[in-house]
Coordinates of C-alpha atoms and ligand atoms in Angstrom, one line a residue:
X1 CA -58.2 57.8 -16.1
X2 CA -60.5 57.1 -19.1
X3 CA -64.0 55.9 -19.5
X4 CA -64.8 55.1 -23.1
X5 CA -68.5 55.6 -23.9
X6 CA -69.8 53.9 -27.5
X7 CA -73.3 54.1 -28.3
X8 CA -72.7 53.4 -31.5
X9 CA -75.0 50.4 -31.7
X10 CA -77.7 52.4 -30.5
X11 CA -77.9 54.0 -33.8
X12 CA -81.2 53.1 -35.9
X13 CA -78.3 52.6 -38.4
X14 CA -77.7 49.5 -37.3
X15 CA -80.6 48.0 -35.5
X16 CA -83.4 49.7 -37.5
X17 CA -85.2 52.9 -36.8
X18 CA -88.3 50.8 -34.6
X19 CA -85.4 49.8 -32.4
X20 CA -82.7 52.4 -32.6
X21 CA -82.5 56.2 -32.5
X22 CA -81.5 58.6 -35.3
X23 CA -78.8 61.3 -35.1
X24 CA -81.3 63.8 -35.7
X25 CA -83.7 62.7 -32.6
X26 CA -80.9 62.9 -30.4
X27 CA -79.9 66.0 -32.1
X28 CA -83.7 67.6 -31.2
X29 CA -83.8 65.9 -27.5
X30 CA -80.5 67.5 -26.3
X31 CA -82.3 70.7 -25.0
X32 CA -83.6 67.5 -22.5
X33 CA -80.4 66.9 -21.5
X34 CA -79.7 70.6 -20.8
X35 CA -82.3 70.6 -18.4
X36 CA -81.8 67.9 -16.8
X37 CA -78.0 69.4 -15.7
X38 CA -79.3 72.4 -14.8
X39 CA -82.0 70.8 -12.4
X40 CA -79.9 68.5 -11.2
X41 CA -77.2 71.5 -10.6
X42 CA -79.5 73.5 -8.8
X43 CA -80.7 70.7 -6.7
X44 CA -76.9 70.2 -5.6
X45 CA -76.6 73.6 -5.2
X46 CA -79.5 73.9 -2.9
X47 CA -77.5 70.9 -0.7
X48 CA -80.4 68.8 -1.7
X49 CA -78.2 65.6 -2.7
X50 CA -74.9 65.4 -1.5
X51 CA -73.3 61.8 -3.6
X52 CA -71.5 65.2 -6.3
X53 CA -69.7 66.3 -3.2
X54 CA -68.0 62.9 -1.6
X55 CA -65.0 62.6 -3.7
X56 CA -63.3 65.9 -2.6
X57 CA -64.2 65.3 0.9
X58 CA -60.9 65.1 2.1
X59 CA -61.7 65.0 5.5
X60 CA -63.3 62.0 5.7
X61 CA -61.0 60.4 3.2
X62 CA -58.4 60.9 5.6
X63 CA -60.0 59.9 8.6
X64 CA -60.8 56.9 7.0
X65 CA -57.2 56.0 5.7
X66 CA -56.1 57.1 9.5
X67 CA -58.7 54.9 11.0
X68 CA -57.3 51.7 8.8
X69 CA -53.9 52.8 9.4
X70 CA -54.4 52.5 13.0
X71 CA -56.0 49.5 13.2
X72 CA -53.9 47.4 10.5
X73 CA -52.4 44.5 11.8
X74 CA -55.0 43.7 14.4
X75 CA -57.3 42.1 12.4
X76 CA -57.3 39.5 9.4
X77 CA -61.5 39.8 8.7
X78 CA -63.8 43.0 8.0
X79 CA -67.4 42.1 9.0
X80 CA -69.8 44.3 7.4
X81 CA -73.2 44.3 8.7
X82 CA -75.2 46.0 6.6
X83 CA -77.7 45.5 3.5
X84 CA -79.0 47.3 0.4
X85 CA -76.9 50.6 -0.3
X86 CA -75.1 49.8 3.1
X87 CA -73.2 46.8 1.6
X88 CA -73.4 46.4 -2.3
X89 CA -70.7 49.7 -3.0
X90 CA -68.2 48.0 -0.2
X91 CA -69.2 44.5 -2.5
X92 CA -68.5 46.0 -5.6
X93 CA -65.3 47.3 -4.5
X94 CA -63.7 44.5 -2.9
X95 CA -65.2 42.3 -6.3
X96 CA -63.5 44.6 -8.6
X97 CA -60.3 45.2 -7.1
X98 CA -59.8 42.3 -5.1
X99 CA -62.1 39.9 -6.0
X100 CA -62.9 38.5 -8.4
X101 CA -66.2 36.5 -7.2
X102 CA -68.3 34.2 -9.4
X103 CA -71.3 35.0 -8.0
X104 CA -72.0 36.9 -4.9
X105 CA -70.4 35.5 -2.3
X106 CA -69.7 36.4 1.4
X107 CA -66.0 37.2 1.1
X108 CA -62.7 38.0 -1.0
X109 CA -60.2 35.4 -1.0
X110 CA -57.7 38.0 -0.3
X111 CA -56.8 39.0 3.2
X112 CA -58.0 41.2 5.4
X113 CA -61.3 39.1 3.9
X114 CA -64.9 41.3 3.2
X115 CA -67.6 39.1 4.6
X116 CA -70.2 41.0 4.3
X117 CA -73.5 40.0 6.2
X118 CA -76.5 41.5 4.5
X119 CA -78.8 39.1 4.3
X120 CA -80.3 37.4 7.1
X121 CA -80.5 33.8 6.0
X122 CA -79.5 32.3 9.4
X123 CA -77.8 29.3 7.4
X124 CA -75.2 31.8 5.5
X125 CA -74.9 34.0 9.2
X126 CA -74.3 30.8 11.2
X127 CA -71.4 29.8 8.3
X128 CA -69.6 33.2 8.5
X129 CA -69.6 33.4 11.9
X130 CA -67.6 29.8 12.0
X131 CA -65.6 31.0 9.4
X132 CA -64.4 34.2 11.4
X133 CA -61.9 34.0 14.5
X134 CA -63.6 36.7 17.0
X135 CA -60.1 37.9 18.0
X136 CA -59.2 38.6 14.7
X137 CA -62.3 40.3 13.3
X138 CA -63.2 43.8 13.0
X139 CA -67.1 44.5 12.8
X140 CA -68.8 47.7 10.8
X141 CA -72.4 47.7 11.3
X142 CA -73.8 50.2 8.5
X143 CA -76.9 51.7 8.3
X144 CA -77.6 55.4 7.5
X145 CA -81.0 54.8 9.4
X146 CA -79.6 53.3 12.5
X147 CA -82.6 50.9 12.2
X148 CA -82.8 48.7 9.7
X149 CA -84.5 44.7 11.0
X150 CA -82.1 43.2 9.2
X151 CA -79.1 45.3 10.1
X152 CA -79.9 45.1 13.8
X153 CA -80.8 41.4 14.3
X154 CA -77.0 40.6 12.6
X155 CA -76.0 43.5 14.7
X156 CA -76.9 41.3 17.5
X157 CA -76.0 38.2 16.9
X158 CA -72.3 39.6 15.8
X159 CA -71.9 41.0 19.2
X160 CA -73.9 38.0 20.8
X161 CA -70.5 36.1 19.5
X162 CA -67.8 38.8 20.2
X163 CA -69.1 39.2 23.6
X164 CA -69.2 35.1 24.2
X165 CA -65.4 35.1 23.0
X166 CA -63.9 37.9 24.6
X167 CA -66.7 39.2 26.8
X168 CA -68.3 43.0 27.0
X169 CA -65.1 45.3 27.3
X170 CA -62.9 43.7 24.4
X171 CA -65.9 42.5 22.2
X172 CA -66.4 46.5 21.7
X173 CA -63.0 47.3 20.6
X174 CA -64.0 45.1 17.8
X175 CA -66.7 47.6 16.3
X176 CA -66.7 50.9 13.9
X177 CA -69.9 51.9 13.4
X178 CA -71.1 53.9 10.4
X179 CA -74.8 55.4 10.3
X180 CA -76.2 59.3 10.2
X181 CA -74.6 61.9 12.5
X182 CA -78.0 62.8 14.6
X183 CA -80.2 60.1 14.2
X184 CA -81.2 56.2 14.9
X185 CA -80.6 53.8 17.2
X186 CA -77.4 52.4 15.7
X187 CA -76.1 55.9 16.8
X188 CA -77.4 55.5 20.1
X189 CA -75.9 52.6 20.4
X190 CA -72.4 53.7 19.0
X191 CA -72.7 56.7 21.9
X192 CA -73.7 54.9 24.9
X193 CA -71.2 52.0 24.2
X194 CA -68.3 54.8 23.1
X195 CA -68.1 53.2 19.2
X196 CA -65.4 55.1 17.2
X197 CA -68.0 55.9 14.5
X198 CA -68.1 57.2 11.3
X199 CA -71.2 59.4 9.6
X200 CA -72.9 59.9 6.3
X201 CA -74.4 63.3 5.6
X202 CA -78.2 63.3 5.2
X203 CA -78.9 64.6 1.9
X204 CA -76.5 61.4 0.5
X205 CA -78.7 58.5 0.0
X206 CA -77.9 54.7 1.2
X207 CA -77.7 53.4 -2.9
X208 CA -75.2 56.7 -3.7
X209 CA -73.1 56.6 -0.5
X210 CA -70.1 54.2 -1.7
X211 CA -67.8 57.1 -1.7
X212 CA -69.1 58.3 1.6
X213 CA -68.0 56.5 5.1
X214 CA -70.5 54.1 4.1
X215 CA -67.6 52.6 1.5
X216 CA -65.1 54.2 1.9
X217 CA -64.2 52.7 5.6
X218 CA -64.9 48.8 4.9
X219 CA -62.8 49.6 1.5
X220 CA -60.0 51.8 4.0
X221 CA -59.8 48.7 6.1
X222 CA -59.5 46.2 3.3
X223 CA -56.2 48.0 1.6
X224 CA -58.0 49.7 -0.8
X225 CA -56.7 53.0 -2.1
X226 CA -59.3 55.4 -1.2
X227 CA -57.8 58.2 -2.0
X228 CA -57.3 57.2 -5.7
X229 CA -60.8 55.1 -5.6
X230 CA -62.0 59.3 -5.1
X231 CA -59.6 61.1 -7.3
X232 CA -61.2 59.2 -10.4
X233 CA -64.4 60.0 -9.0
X234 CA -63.8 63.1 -8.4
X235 CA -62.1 63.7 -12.5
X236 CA -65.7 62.2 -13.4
X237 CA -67.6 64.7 -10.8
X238 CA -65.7 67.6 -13.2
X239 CA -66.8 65.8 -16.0
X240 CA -69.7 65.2 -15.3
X241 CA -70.9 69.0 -14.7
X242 CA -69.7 69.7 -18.3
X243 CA -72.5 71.2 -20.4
X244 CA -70.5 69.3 -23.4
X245 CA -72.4 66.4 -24.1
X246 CA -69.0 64.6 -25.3
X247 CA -67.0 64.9 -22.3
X248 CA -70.1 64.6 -19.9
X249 CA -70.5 60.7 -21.0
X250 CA -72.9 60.5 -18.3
X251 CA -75.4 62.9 -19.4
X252 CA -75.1 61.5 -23.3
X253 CA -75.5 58.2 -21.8
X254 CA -78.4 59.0 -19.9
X255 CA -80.2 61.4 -23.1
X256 CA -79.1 57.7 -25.0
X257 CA -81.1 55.5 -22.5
X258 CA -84.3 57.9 -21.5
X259 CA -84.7 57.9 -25.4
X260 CA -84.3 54.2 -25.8
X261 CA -86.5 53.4 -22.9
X262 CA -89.2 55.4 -23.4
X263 CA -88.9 55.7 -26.8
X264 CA -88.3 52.9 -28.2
X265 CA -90.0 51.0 -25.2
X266 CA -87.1 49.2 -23.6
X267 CA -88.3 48.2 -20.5
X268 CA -85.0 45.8 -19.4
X269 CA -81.6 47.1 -19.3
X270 CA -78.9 44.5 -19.1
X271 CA -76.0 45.6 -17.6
X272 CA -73.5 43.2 -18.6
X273 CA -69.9 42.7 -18.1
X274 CA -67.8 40.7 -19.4
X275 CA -65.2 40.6 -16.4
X276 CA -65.7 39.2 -13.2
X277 CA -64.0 42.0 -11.7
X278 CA -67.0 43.8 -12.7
X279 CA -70.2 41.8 -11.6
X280 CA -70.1 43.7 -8.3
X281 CA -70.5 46.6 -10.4
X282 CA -73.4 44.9 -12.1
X283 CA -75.2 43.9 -9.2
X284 CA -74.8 47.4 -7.4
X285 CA -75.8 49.2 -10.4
X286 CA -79.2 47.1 -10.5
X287 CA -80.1 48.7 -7.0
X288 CA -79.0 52.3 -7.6
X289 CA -81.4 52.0 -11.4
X290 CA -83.9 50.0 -9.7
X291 CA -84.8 51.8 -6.5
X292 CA -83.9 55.2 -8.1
X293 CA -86.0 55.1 -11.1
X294 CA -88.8 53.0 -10.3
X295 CA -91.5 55.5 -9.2
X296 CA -95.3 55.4 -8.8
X297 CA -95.9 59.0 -9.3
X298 CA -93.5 61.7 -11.2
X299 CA -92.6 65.3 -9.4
X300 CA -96.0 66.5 -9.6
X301 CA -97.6 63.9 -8.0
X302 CA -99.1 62.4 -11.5
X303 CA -99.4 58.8 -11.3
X304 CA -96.9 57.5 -13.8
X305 CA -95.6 54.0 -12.4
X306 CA -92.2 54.4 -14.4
X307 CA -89.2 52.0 -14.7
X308 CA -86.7 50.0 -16.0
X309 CA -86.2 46.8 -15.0
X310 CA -82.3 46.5 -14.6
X311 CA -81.3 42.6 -15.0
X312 CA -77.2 41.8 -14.2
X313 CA -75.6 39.1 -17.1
X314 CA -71.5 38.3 -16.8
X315 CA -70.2 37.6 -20.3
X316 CA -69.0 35.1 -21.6
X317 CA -70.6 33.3 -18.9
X318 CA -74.0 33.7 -19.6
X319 CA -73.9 34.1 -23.0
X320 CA -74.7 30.2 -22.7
X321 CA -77.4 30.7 -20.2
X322 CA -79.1 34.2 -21.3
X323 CA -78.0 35.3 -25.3
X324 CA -80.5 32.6 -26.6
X325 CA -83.3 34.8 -24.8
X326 CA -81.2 38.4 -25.8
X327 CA -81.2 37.7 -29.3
X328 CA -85.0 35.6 -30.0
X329 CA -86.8 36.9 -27.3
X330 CA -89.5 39.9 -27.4
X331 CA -87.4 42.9 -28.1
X332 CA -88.1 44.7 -25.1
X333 CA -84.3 45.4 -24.1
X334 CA -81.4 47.6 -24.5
X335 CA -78.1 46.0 -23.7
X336 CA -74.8 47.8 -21.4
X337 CA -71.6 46.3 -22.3
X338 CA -69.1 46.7 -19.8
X339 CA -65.6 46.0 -21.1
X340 CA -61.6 46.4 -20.2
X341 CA -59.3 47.9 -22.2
X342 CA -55.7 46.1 -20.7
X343 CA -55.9 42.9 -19.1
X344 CA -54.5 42.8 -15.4
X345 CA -53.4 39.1 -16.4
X346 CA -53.5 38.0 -20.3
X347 CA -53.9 34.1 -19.7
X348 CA -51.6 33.0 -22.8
X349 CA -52.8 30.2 -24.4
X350 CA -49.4 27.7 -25.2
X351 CA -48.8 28.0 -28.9
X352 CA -48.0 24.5 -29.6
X353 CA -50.7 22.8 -31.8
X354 CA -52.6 19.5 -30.9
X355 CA -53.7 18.4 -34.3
X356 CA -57.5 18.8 -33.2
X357 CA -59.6 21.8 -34.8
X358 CA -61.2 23.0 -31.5
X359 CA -57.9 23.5 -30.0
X360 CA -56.0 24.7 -32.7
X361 CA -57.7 28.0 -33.5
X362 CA -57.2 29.0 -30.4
X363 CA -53.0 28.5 -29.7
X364 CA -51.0 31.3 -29.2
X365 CA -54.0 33.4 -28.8
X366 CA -54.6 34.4 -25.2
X367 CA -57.9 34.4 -23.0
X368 CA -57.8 38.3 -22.7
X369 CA -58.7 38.2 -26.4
X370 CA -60.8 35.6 -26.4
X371 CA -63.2 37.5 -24.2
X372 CA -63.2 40.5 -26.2
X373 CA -63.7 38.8 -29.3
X374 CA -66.8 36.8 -27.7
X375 CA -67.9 40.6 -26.1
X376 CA -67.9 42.0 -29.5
X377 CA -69.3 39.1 -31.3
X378 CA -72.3 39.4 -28.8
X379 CA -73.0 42.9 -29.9
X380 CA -72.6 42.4 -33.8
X381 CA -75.4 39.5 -33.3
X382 CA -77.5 41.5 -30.9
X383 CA -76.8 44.6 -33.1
X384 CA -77.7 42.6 -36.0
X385 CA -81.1 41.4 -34.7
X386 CA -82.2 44.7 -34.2
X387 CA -81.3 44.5 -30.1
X388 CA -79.5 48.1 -28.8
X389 CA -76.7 48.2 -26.8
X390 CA -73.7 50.5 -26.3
X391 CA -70.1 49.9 -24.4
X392 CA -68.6 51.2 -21.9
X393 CA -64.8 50.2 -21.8
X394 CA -62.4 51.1 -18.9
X395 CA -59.0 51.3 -19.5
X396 CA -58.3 49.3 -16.5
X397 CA -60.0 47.9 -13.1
X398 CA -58.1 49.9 -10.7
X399 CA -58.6 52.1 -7.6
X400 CA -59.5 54.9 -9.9
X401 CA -61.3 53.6 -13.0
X402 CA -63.5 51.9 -10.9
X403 CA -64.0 55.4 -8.8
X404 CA -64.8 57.3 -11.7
X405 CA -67.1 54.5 -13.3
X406 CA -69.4 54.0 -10.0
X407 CA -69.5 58.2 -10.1
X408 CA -70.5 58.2 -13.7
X409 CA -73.4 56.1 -13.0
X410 CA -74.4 57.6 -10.3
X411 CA -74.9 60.8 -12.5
X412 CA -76.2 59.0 -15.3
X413 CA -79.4 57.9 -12.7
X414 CA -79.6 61.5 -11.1
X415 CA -79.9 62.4 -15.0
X416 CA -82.0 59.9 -15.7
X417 CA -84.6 61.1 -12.5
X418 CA -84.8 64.5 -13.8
X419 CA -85.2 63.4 -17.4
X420 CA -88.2 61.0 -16.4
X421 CA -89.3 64.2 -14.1
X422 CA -89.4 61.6 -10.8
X423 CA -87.4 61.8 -7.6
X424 CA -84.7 59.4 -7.8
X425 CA -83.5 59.6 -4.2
X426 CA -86.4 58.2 -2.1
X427 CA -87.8 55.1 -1.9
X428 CA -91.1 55.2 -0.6
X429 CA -91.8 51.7 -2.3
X430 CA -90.0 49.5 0.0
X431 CA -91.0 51.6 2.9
X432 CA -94.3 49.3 3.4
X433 CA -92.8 45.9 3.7
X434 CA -90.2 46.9 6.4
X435 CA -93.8 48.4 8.0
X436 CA -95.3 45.1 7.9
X437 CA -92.1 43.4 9.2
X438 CA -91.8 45.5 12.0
X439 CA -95.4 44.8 13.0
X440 CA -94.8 40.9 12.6
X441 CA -91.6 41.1 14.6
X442 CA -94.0 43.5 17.1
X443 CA -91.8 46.7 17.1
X444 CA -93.8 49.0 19.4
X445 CA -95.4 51.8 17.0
X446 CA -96.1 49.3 14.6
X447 CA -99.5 47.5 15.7
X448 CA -101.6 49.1 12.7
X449 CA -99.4 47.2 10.4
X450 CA -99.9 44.1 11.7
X451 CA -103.5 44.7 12.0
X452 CA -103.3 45.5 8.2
X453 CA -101.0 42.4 8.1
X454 CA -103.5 40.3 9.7
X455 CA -106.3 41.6 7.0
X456 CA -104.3 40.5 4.2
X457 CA -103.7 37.0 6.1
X458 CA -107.6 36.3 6.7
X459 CA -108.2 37.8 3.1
X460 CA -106.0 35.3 2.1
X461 CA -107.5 32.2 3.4
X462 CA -110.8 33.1 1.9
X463 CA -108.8 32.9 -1.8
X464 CA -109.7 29.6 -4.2
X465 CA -107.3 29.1 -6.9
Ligands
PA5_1 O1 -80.7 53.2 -1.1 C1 -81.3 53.1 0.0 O2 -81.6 54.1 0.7 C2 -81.6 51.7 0.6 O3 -81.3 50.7 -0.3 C3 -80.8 51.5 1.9 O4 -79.4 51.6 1.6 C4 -81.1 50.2 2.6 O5 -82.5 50.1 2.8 C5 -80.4 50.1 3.9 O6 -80.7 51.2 4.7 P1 -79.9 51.6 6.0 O7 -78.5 52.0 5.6 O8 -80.6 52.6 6.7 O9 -79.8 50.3 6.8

């Protein structure tokens, strides 16, 4: 397994020294990192965040290969209904080793399909539903809370169809639950209607709980390897405890980015891959930076309002929709290349010529160069107009690259939160919407928010603009 870290084009070097940092500033701030692994260390230690801990969990990891064992054959779709941390890890697994998927879609083409139902756009429920064949369908409601609005309304509206098709008894046999051990209604449920059910430990949050049941079981049931999807997370666990800042790549990486971003004032990160095998990656990487890091107040309860808005680009793709902005626009980024050292498929280009220029440059080449070429020419221009970035290759998209990569970042934002002094794991900022929904939708407990609700509404209708 190897993870290739280059922050090369970090370097003031190369992009100027109001843009870019100097060897000897990251020299001065390493003490920073230091700290930040021994806070984050002891915080582990204390059993305060558990994500460090889920590859060697070998228990679960078996369970979960068991469970799929058990039930292969009997099904030819995995329904996961779930949303946020609860469905983008099983997304960005199925994307990057089955996939890929343009854009984010509802399923794999490969079978047993992913449809994963996370949002609740009635139109996109009301598809997948006639897409599925109830007999054939296996259903994993997720949600560490056991409560989630839109986890539960899919929840039932999924059994709402099971039960039509195959009526009570059998429409249960069709549903593995995942949610907390001793909490929520979901486990309620799970309990009075005899669910086999899986649990995440509390002190593992919904965006860091892809290794956990959370998705490891969807992944189990769709052939994944889970046990090799953990062994490279595990190899970047070790790693990523080094004190050595050039084997702990998440750590440098981390020092890199808290220097860029507050620094040099980098308030965008694009994360950007140029594989579609990788977008899932992309996309659940902007939840874990954006919910993690984006904090009103800092560990002391000091008012800060910190974050950095993470934006997810696929090269080449939108290097015709987004480099025009990357490269002119106000300089208010820093750039995350995500690239593949060996090709599962090359995509020769035929070497015979055509007489035409536009062709002929490119015979005998393949496409598998072609995209590097067009990643690394997007660098030298961004590099060269004073933009940062830095690469991360993996050798290959495979069970355990793609482990060890979703591992690294993980550490890289549990760095990140103790460099920036907040608490990445709650997400109190979010918490005041689902209030207001809940009072709308008139969940019992819940009236002051729709009186607060209402408030807003008349305060509203006063407003001239
Ligand atoms: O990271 C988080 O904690 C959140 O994004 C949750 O995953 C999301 O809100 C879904 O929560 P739950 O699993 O309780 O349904």
């Amino acid at each position: 397994m190897s993870i290739h870290y280059d922050p090369t084009n970090l370097s003031a070097s190369l992009v100027g020294a109001a843009h870019g940092l100097t060897a000897d500033e990251i020299r001065k701030a390493n003490p920073l990192a230091a700290a930040a692994l021994a806070g984050f260390r002891k915080s582990f230690d204390e059993g305060r965040y558990g994500f460090p801990a889920l590859p060697s969990d070998t228990t679960l990891i078996n369970a979960a290969a068991a469970f799929a064992k058990s039930a292969a054959g009997d099904y030819d779709t995995v329904c996961v209904a779930g949303i946020g941390g609860s469905a983008l890890g099983a997304w960005a697994l199925d994307c990057g080793l089955r996939g890929p998927h343009p854009v984010q879609g509802a399923h794999s083409p490969k079978n047993p399909r992913l449809i994963i139902l996370d949002n609740v756009d009635p139109v996109f429920i009301a598809n997948a539903l006639q897409s599925m064949n109830p007999k054939r369908t296996l259903v994993v409601p997720i949600a560490k809370s056991g409560s989630t609005a839109e986890t539960m309304a899919t929840l039932l509206i999924v059994h709402a169809w099971l039960k039509n098709a195959l009526g009570a008894k059998k429409a249960l046999k069709r549903v593995v639950a995942v949610t907390s051990e001793d909490r929520g209604d979901l486990k309620k449920f799970a309990v009075d209607y005899r669910l086999p059910t899986f649990h995440l430990p509390d002190n593992v949050g919904g965006r860091f709980s892809v290794l956990s049941a959370v998705g490891l079981v969807p992944a189990a049931l769709i052939g994944v390897n889970i046990k090799k999807l953990c062994q490279g997370a595990a190899a970047m666990t070790t790693q990523s405890w080094s004190g050595d800042l050039n084997e702990n790549i998440a750590l440098r990486s981390a020092l890199h980015h808290y220097l860029i971003w507050t620094k040099r004032k980098k308030s965008i990160q694009v994360m950007f891959p140029y594989a579609n095998h990788l977008w899932g990656v992309a996309f659940w990487f902007r939840q874990l930076w954006a919910e993690s890091l984006g904090k009103a107040k800092n560990r002391q309860g000091k008012r800060v309002n910190v974050g950095q808005t993470p934006v997810a680009a696929l090269g080449a793709t939108d290097q015709h929709s987004q480099v025009q902005l990357y490269i002119e626009g106000p300089n208010d980024k820093v750039f995350t290349f995500l690239a593949v050292g060996k090709w599962a498929e090359t995509g020769k280009i035929d070497k015979a010529k055509t007489g035409y220029d536009s062709f002929d440059y490119l015979t005998g080449h393949s496409l598998a160069k072609l995209i590097d070429a067009e990643r690394v020419a997007t660098a030298a221009a961004l590099s060269a107009n004073s933009r940062p970035n830095c690469t991360f290759t993996i050798d290959r998209v495979d069970e355990s690259h793609l482990g060890a990569l979703i591992q690294m970042f993980e550490f890289q934002t549990a760095f990140m939160g103790e460099l920036l002094d907040i608490d990445a794991f709650d997400q109190e900022g979010v918490e005041l919407g689902k209030r207001f929904t809940f009072g709308l939708m008139g969940r019992a407990g819940y009236e002051k928010y729709l009186e607060e609700f209402q408030a807003y509404e008349a305060k509203r209708a006063k407003v001239k603009i």
